[in-house]
Amino acid sequence: MNLSNLPSASWDLLSFLENATNYVRLAGGSALALMGTVGVIWGGVLLIKKLMATQQDQTSWGKVGGLILVGGALMVGGFSLLSTIAAGGRATIEDLGGGAMILLGLG
């Protein structure tokens, strides 16, 4: 086997950190998608349970709807959804810090 046919790998700190970031992003996104799937399933179970139950069921409709909506968003969006939300928050913080918001009533 010729060693020149093997892919070359960088062994510096920057390459390690980039590879670790990509791996954690992929694994974390998959974990979020899994939790979203579980949330949708559990929301569906609670929905059926609430529809079939008598007056003794204490589960709120908001909890059922939240599980289905947030679970579905995480199931489909995963890490990219949360990253987009975080980017929007970053833009808001930068606008606030950059003086884009004028505070009235000072003075």
Short mmCIF file of C-alpha atoms in Angstrom, two decimals, residues 15 19 40 53 58 66 74-75 82 86 92:
data_model
loop_
_atom_site.label_atom_id
_atom_site.label_comp_id
_atom_site.label_asym_id
_atom_site.label_seq_id
_atom_site.Cartn_x
_atom_site.Cartn_y
_atom_site.Cartn_z
CA SER A 15 -7.84 21.83 12.62
CA ASN A 19 -13.24 19.24 13.50
CA VAL A 40 -44.02 15.24 19.16
CA ALA A 53 -60.10 11.34 29.52
CA GLN A 58 -54.82 17.85 34.66
CA GLY A 66 -46.31 23.38 23.02
CA LEU A 74 -36.79 20.78 16.71
CA MET A 75 -37.50 17.57 14.84
CA LEU A 82 -31.61 27.14 17.14
CA ALA A 86 -29.45 32.70 18.22
CA THR A 92 -30.75 42.42 18.47
#
